XYZ file of C-alpha atoms in Angstrom:
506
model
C 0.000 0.000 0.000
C 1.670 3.011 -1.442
C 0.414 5.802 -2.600
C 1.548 7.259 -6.147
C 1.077 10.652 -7.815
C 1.998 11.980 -11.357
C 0.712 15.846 -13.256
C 1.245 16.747 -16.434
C 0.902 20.539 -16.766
C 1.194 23.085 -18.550
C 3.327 25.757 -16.125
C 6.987 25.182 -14.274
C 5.223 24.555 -11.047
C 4.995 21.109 -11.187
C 7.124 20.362 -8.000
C 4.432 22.446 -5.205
C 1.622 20.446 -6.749
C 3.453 17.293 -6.835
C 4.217 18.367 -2.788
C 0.719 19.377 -2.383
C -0.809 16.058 -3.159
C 1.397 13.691 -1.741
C 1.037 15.403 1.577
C -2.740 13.869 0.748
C -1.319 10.376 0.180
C 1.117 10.243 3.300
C -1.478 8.136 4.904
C -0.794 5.267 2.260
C 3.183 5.490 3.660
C 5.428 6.954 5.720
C 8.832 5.319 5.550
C 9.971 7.041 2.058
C 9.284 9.865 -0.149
C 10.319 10.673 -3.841
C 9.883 12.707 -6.474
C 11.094 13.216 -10.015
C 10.067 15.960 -12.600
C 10.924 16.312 -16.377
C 11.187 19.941 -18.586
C 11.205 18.035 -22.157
C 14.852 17.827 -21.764
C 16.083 16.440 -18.502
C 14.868 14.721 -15.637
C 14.980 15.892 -12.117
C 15.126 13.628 -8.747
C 15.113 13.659 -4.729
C 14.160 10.640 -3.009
C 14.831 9.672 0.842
C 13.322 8.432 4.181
C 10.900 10.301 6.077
C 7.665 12.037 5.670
C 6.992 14.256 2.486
C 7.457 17.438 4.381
C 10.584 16.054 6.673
C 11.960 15.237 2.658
C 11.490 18.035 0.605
C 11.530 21.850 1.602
C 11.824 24.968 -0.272
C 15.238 24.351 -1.875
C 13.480 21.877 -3.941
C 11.167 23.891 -5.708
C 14.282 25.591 -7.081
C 16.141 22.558 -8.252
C 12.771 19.936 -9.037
C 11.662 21.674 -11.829
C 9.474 20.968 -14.638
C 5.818 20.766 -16.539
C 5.585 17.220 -15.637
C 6.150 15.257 -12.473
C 5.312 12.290 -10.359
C 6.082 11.234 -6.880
C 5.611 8.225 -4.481
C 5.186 7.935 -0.827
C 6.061 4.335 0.469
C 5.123 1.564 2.873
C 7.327 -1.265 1.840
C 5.846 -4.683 1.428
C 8.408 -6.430 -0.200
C 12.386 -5.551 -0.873
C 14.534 -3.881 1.848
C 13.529 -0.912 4.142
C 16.881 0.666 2.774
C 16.250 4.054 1.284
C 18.083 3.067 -1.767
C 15.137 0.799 -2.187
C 12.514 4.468 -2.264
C 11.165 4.902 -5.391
C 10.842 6.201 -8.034
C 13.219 3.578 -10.679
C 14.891 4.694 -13.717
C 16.054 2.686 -16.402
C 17.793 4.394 -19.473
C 16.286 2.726 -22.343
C 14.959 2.596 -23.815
C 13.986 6.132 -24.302
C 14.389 6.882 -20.265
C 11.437 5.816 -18.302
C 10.875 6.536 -14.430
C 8.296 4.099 -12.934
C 6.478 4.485 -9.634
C 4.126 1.686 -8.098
C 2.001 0.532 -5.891
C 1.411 -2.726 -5.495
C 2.621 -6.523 -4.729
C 4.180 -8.604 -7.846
C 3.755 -12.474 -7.541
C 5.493 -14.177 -9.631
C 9.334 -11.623 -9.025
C 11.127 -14.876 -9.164
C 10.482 -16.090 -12.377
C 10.736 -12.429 -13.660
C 14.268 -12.071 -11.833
C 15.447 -14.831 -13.396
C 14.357 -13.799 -17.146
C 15.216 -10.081 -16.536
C 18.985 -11.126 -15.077
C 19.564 -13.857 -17.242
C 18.223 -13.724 -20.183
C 18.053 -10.008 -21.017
C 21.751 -9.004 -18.914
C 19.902 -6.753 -17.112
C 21.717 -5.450 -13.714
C 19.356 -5.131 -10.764
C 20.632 -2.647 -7.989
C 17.127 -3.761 -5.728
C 15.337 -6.496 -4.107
C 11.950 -4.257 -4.810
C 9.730 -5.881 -7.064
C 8.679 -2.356 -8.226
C 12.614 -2.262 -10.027
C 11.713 -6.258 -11.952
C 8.309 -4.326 -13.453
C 10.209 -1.711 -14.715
C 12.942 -3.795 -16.250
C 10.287 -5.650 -18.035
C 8.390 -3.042 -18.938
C 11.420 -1.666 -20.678
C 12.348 -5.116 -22.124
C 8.694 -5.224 -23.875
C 9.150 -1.615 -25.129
C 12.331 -2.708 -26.551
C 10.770 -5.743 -28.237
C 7.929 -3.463 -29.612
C 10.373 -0.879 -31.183
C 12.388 -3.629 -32.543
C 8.987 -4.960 -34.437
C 7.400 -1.517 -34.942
C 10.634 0.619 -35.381
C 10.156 3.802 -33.405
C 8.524 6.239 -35.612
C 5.447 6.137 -33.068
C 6.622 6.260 -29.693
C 3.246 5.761 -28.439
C 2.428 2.647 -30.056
C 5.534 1.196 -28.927
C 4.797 2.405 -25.098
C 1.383 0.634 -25.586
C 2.381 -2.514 -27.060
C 4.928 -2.882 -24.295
C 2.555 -2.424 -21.359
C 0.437 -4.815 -23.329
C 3.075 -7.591 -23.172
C 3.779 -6.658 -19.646
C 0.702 -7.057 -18.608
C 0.541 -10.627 -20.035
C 4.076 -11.750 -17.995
C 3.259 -9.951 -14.328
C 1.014 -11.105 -11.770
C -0.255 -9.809 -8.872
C -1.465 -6.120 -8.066
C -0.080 -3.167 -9.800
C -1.485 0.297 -10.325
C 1.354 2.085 -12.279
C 3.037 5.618 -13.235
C 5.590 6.176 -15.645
C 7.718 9.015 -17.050
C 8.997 8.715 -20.138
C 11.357 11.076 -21.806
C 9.928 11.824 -24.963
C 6.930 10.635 -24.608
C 4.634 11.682 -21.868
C 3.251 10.879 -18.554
C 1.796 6.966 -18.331
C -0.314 5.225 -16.369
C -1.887 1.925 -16.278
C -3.720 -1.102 -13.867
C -3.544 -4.659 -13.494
C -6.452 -6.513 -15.100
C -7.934 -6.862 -11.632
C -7.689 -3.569 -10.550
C -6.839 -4.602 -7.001
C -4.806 -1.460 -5.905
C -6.949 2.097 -6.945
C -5.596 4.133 -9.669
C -7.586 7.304 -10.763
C -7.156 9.915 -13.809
C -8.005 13.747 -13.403
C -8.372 16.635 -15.443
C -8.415 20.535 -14.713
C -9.242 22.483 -17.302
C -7.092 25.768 -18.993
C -9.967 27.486 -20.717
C -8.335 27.340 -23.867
C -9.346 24.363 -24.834
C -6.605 22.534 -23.468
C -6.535 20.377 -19.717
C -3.942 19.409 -17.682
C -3.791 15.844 -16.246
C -3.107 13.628 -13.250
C -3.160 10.214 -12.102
C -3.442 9.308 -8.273
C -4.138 6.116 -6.274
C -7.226 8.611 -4.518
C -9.107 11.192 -5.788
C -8.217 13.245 -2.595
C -5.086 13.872 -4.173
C -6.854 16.061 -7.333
C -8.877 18.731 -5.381
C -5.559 20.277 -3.795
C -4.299 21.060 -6.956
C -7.732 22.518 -8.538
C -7.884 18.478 -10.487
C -11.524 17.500 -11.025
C -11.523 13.043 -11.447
C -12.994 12.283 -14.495
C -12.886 8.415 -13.572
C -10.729 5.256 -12.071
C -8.441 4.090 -14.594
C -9.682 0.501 -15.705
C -8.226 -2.739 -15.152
C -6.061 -3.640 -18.065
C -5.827 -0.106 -19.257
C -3.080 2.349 -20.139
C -3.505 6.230 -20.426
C -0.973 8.315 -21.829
C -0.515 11.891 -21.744
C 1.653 12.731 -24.620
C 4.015 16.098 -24.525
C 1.264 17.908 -26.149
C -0.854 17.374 -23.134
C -3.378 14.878 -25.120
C -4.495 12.155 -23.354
C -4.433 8.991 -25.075
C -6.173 5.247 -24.111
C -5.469 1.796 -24.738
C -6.888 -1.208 -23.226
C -3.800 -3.447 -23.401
C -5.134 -6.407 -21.957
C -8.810 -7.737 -21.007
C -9.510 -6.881 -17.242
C -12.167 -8.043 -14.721
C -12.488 -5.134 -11.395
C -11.635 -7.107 -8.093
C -10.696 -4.039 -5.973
C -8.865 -5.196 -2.715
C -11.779 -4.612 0.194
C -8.886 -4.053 2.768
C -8.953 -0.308 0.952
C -12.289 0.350 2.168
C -11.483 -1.414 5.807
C -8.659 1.213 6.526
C -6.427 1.854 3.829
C -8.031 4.931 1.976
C -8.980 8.200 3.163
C -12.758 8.196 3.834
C -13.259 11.242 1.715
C -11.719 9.295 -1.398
C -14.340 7.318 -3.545
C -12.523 4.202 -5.127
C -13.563 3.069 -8.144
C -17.375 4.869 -7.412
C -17.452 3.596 -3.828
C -17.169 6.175 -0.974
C -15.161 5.162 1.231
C -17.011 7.280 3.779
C -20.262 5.167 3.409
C -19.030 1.995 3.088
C -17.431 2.264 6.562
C -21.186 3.964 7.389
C -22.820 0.664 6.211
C -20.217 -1.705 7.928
C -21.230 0.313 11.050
C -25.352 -0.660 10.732
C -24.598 -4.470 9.782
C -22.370 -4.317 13.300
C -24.819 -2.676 14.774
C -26.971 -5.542 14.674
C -24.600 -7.998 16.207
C -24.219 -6.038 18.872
C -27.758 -5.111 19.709
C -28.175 -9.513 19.450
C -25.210 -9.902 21.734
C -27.327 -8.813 24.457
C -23.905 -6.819 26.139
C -24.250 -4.080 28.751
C -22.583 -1.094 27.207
C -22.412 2.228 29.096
C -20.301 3.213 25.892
C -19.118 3.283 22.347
C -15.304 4.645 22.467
C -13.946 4.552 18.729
C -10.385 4.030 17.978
C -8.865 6.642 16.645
C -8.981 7.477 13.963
C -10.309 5.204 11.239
C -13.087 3.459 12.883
C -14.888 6.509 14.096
C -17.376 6.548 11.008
C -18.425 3.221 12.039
C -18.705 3.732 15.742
C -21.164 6.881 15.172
C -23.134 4.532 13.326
C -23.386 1.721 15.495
C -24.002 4.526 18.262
C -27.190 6.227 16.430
C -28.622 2.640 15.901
C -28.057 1.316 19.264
C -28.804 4.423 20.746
C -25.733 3.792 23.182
C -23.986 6.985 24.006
C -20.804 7.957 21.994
C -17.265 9.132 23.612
C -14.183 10.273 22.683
C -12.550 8.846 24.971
C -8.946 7.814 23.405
C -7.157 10.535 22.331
C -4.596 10.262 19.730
C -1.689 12.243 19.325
C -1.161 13.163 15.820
C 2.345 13.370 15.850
C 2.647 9.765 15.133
C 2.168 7.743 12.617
C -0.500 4.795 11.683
C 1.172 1.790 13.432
C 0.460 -1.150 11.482
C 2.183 0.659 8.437
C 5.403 0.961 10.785
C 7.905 -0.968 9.670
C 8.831 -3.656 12.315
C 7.058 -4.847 15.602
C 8.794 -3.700 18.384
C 8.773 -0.086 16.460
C 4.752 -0.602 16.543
C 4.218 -1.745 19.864
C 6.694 1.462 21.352
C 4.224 3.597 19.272
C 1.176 2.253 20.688
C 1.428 4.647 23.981
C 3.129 7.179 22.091
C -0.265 7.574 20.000
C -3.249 7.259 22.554
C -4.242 8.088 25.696
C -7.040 7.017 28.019
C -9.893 9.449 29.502
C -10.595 8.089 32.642
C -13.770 9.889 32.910
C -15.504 8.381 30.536
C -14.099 5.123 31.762
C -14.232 4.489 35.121
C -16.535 2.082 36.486
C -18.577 1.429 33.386
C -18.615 -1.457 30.927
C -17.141 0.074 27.308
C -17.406 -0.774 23.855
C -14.065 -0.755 21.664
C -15.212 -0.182 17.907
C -11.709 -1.336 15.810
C -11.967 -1.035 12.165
C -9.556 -4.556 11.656
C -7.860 -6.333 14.288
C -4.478 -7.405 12.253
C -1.648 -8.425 14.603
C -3.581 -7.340 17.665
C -0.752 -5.500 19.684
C -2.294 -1.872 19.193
C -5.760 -3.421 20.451
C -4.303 -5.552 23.331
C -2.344 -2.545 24.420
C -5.543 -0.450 24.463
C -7.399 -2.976 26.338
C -5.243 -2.773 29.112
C -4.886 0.836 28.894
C -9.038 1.177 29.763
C -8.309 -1.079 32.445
C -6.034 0.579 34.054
C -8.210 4.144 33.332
C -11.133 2.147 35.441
C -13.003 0.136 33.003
C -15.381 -2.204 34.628
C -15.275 -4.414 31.461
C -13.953 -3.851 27.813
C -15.866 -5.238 24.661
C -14.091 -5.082 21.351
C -16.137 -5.069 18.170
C -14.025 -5.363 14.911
C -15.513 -3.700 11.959
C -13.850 -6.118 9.448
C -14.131 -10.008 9.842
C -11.309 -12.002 11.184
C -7.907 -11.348 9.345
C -6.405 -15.276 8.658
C -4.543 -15.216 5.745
C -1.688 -13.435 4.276
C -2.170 -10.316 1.930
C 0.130 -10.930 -1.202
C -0.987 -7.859 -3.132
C 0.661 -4.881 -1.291
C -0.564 -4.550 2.402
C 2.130 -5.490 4.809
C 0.850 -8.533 6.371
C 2.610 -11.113 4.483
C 2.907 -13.980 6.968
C 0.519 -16.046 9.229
C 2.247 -16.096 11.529
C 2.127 -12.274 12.424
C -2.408 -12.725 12.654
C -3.629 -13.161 15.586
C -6.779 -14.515 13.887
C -4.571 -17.599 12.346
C -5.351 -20.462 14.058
C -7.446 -19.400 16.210
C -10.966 -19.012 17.768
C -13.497 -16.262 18.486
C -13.351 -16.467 22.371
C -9.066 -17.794 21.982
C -8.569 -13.997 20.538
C -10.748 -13.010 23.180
C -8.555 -14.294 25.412
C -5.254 -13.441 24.255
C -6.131 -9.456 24.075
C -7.705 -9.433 27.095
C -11.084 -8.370 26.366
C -14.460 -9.140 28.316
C -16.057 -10.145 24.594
C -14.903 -10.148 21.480
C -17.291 -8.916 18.125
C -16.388 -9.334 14.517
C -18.054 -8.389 11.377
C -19.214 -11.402 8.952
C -17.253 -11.377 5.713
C -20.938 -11.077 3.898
C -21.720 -7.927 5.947
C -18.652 -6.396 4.767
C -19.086 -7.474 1.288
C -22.615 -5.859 0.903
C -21.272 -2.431 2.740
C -18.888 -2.150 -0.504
C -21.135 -3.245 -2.701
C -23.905 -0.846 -2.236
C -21.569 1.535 -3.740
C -21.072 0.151 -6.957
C -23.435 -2.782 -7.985
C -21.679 -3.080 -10.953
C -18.506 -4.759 -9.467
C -19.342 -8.195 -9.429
C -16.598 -9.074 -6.305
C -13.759 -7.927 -4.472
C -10.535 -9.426 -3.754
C -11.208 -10.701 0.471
C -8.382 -12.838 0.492
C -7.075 -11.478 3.820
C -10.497 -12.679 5.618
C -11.129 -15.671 3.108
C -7.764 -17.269 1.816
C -8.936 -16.888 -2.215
C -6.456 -15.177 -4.212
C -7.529 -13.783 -7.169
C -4.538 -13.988 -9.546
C -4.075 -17.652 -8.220
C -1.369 -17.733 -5.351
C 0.782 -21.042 -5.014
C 1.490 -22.635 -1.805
C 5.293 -22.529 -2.865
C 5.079 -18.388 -2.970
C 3.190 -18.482 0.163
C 5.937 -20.675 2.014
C 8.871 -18.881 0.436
C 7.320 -15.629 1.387
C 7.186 -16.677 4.943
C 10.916 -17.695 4.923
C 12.368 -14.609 3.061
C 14.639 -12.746 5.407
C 12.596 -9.441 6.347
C 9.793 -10.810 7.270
C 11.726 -13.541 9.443
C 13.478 -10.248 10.813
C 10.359 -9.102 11.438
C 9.201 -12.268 12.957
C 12.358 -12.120 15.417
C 10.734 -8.856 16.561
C 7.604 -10.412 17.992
C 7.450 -11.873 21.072
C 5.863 -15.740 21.768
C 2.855 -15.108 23.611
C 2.199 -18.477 24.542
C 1.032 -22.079 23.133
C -2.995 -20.302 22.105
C -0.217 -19.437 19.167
C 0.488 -23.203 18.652
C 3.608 -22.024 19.480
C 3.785 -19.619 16.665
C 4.953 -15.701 17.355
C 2.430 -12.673 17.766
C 2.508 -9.575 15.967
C 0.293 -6.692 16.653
C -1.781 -4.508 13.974
């Protein structure tokens, strides 16, 4: 889950507006920031650790300049947390193409192999985001060799095309090409968002942008004309004309997680709000709880996500709503923080109890997901100690059991606390009074009311079925690959409920 940005434009400011909109995609990551911009002649880049603003600063609107641009904040799933592994990726030919993604690539092996081997291509990564872009530039290669190179276009086209019929997995795309133009395109499942705006000159003429949300556009004056669809490639040529090509035949399986807690809830996501999905996912709860037959003196949201679906489950119930954790906002989501023991500090760090509200009654956590279950387990025993009588949890997604392969960082079952386990065994281990989840169906409908035109969603987090097909040998040899066994060491055994297996904490 990364969050990618690229304008084409028509003045030298690309750099502020590239700044502008990332700042509204730092939620999608927070380890590292870059940025590249192009004036028709030369290509301009800054890339590093940190937050967008810790990053850049004014300096860089001097140097970073340009009428197009693109820019990527990152939460690394796979490759090293290195900051020589931040993105954006150039390759050099052929014609010179930066590539920014977001995104999880399946089948990197394979591809290593038959970008190393059998093309003599040098890798200087582990990212998977770097193999793409070799063989993206491989097919381009192999089109110009057939087409000859008269029509650049064509030739950018024909190469996505063939790229899209080698790579599995989830990919939402931006490229830069010198020459050429600003380019864009989607897996043919659509699983990560990808959206294409315009803002109009009054001349006749628009300016264009691509973003993985819309909340990106309205900074910068952007209006979305639509989510890009899966299989398709936009261009935007160096005349600003924005061309389309549907390289490959695509079926829309948009990744639910997005809708759980990835996005923004002002973003709408391929003509879903956000915002209303969680509002729906907050009735269907409702329900459950009103059945459970709990004594609740309160509904106390976590911060900061699962607040549109407490309110909800409050106005139904008609049980009284507090704020009563209070997040600092000088720290960052924790389940996007790279490594356990880096979450679990950050836990106390980010919220604090309100006694008040607390003491001596029976309270009702609303979580949007329970992942790894440290934040929650932390929290529980923070109410405790603030006077809680008893602490319910309610999770506002179903039971997370299986590994997510397409770009959320939750690669390994051993790091759910769901895996394995029971209802009342999770119960148990976080050291709740009762323990609430959402039923996958529930969820399902929420998104679905959005956009009745999407037939289903990619749930393979809750459910274990993989979309793009996922082998049990890429599953094990995920497991085994040396960060996430680092990040495995991190965790500490919490006892045989695990059979025996290490706890992480979401």
């Amino acid at each position: 889950m990364c969050g990618i940005l690229g304008i084409a434009n028509r003045n030298d400011h690309v750099f502020a507006e590239l700044y502008d909109g990332l700042l509204m995609l730092q939620h999608r990551g927070q380890d590292a920031s870059g940025v590249v911009t192009y004036d028709d002649h030369q290509f301009r880049e800054r890339k590093r650790n940190g937050l967008v603003k810790d990053v850049f600063g004014p300096e860089d609107a001097e140097t970073l300049t340009g009428t197009m641009g693109m820019g990527h904040v990152r939460y690394p799933t796979a490759g090293s947390l290195s900051a020589s592994e931040a993105q954006p990726f150039f390759v050099n030919a052929p014609y010179g193409i930066y590539l920014v993604h977001n995104g999880n690539i399946t089948n990197t092996e394979e591809q290593r192999q038959k970008v190393t081997a059998k093309y003599s291509r040098h890798l200087r990564t582990t990212s998977d985001s770097e193999i793409l872009l070799n063989v993206l530039a491989d097919k381009v290669a192999d089109a110009i060799k057939v087409n000859g190179n008269a029509d650049p276009i064509r030739n950018i086209f024909a190469g996505v095309k063939m790229t899209m019929e080698r790579m599995q997995g989830a990919y939402s795309v931006i490229c830069m090409i010198a020459g050429v133009g600003l380019l864009a395109f989607r897996d043919p499942n659509g699983i990560r968002p990808l959206s294409v705006a315009q803002r109009d000159l009054g001349d006749g003429t628009c300016d264009y942008s691509f973003a993985s949300e819309d909340v990106a556009f309205g900074i910068n004056g952007f209006e979305k004309l639509r989510d890009v669809a899966p299989g398709e490639a936009l261009l935007v040529d160096l005349d600003g004309t924005l061309h389309s090509f549907q390289a490959v035949e695509g079926k829309l399986t948009p990744c639910i997680f997005e809708y759980v807690y990835l996005a923004r809830p002002d973003s709408m996501l391929d003509g879903i709000s956000v915002y209303k999905t969680q509002i729906r996912m907050g009735q269907t709860l409702a329900k459950q709880i009103q059945d459970s037959g709990l004594d609740i003196d309160a509904i106390i949201p976590v911060p900061d996500s699962a607040r549109p679906v407490a309110l909800e489950v409050s106005n139904i119930t008609g049980i009284r709503y507090r704020e009563a954790l209070v997040k600092n906002r000088y720290v960052g989501r924790t389940f996007i923080m790279p490594g356990q023991q880096e979450r679990q500090k950050s836990v106390r760090r980010k919220l604090n109890a309100v006694p008040l509200e607390m003491k001596d009654r029976n309270i009702l956590l609303i979580d949007d997901s329970i992942v790894r279950g440290t934040t929650i387990k932390k929290i529980v025993q923070m109410c405790r100690e603030a006077g809680a009588k008893k602490v319910y949890i309610a999770s506002a997604s179903p039971p997370v059991k299986y590994p997510n392969v397409y770009g959320i960082d939750m690669p390994t079952k051993h790091e759910l606390v769901a895996n394995g386990r029971s209802i009342a065994e999770i119960r148990d281990e976080l050291g709740a009074d009762e323990l609430l989840y959402q039923k996958l169906e529930d969820l399902i409908w929420a998104a679905h009311e959005g956009n009745p035109d999407i037939e289903s969603f990619d749930c393979s987090c809750f459910d274990g079925k993989y979309v793009t097909g996922i082998s049990d040998t890429y599953l094990t040899a995920l497991e085994n690959s040396s960060r996430v066994s680092k990040k495995i060491d991190d965790i500490p055994t919490q006892g045989s409920s695990w059979n025996n297996a290490p706890a992480s904490g979401h």
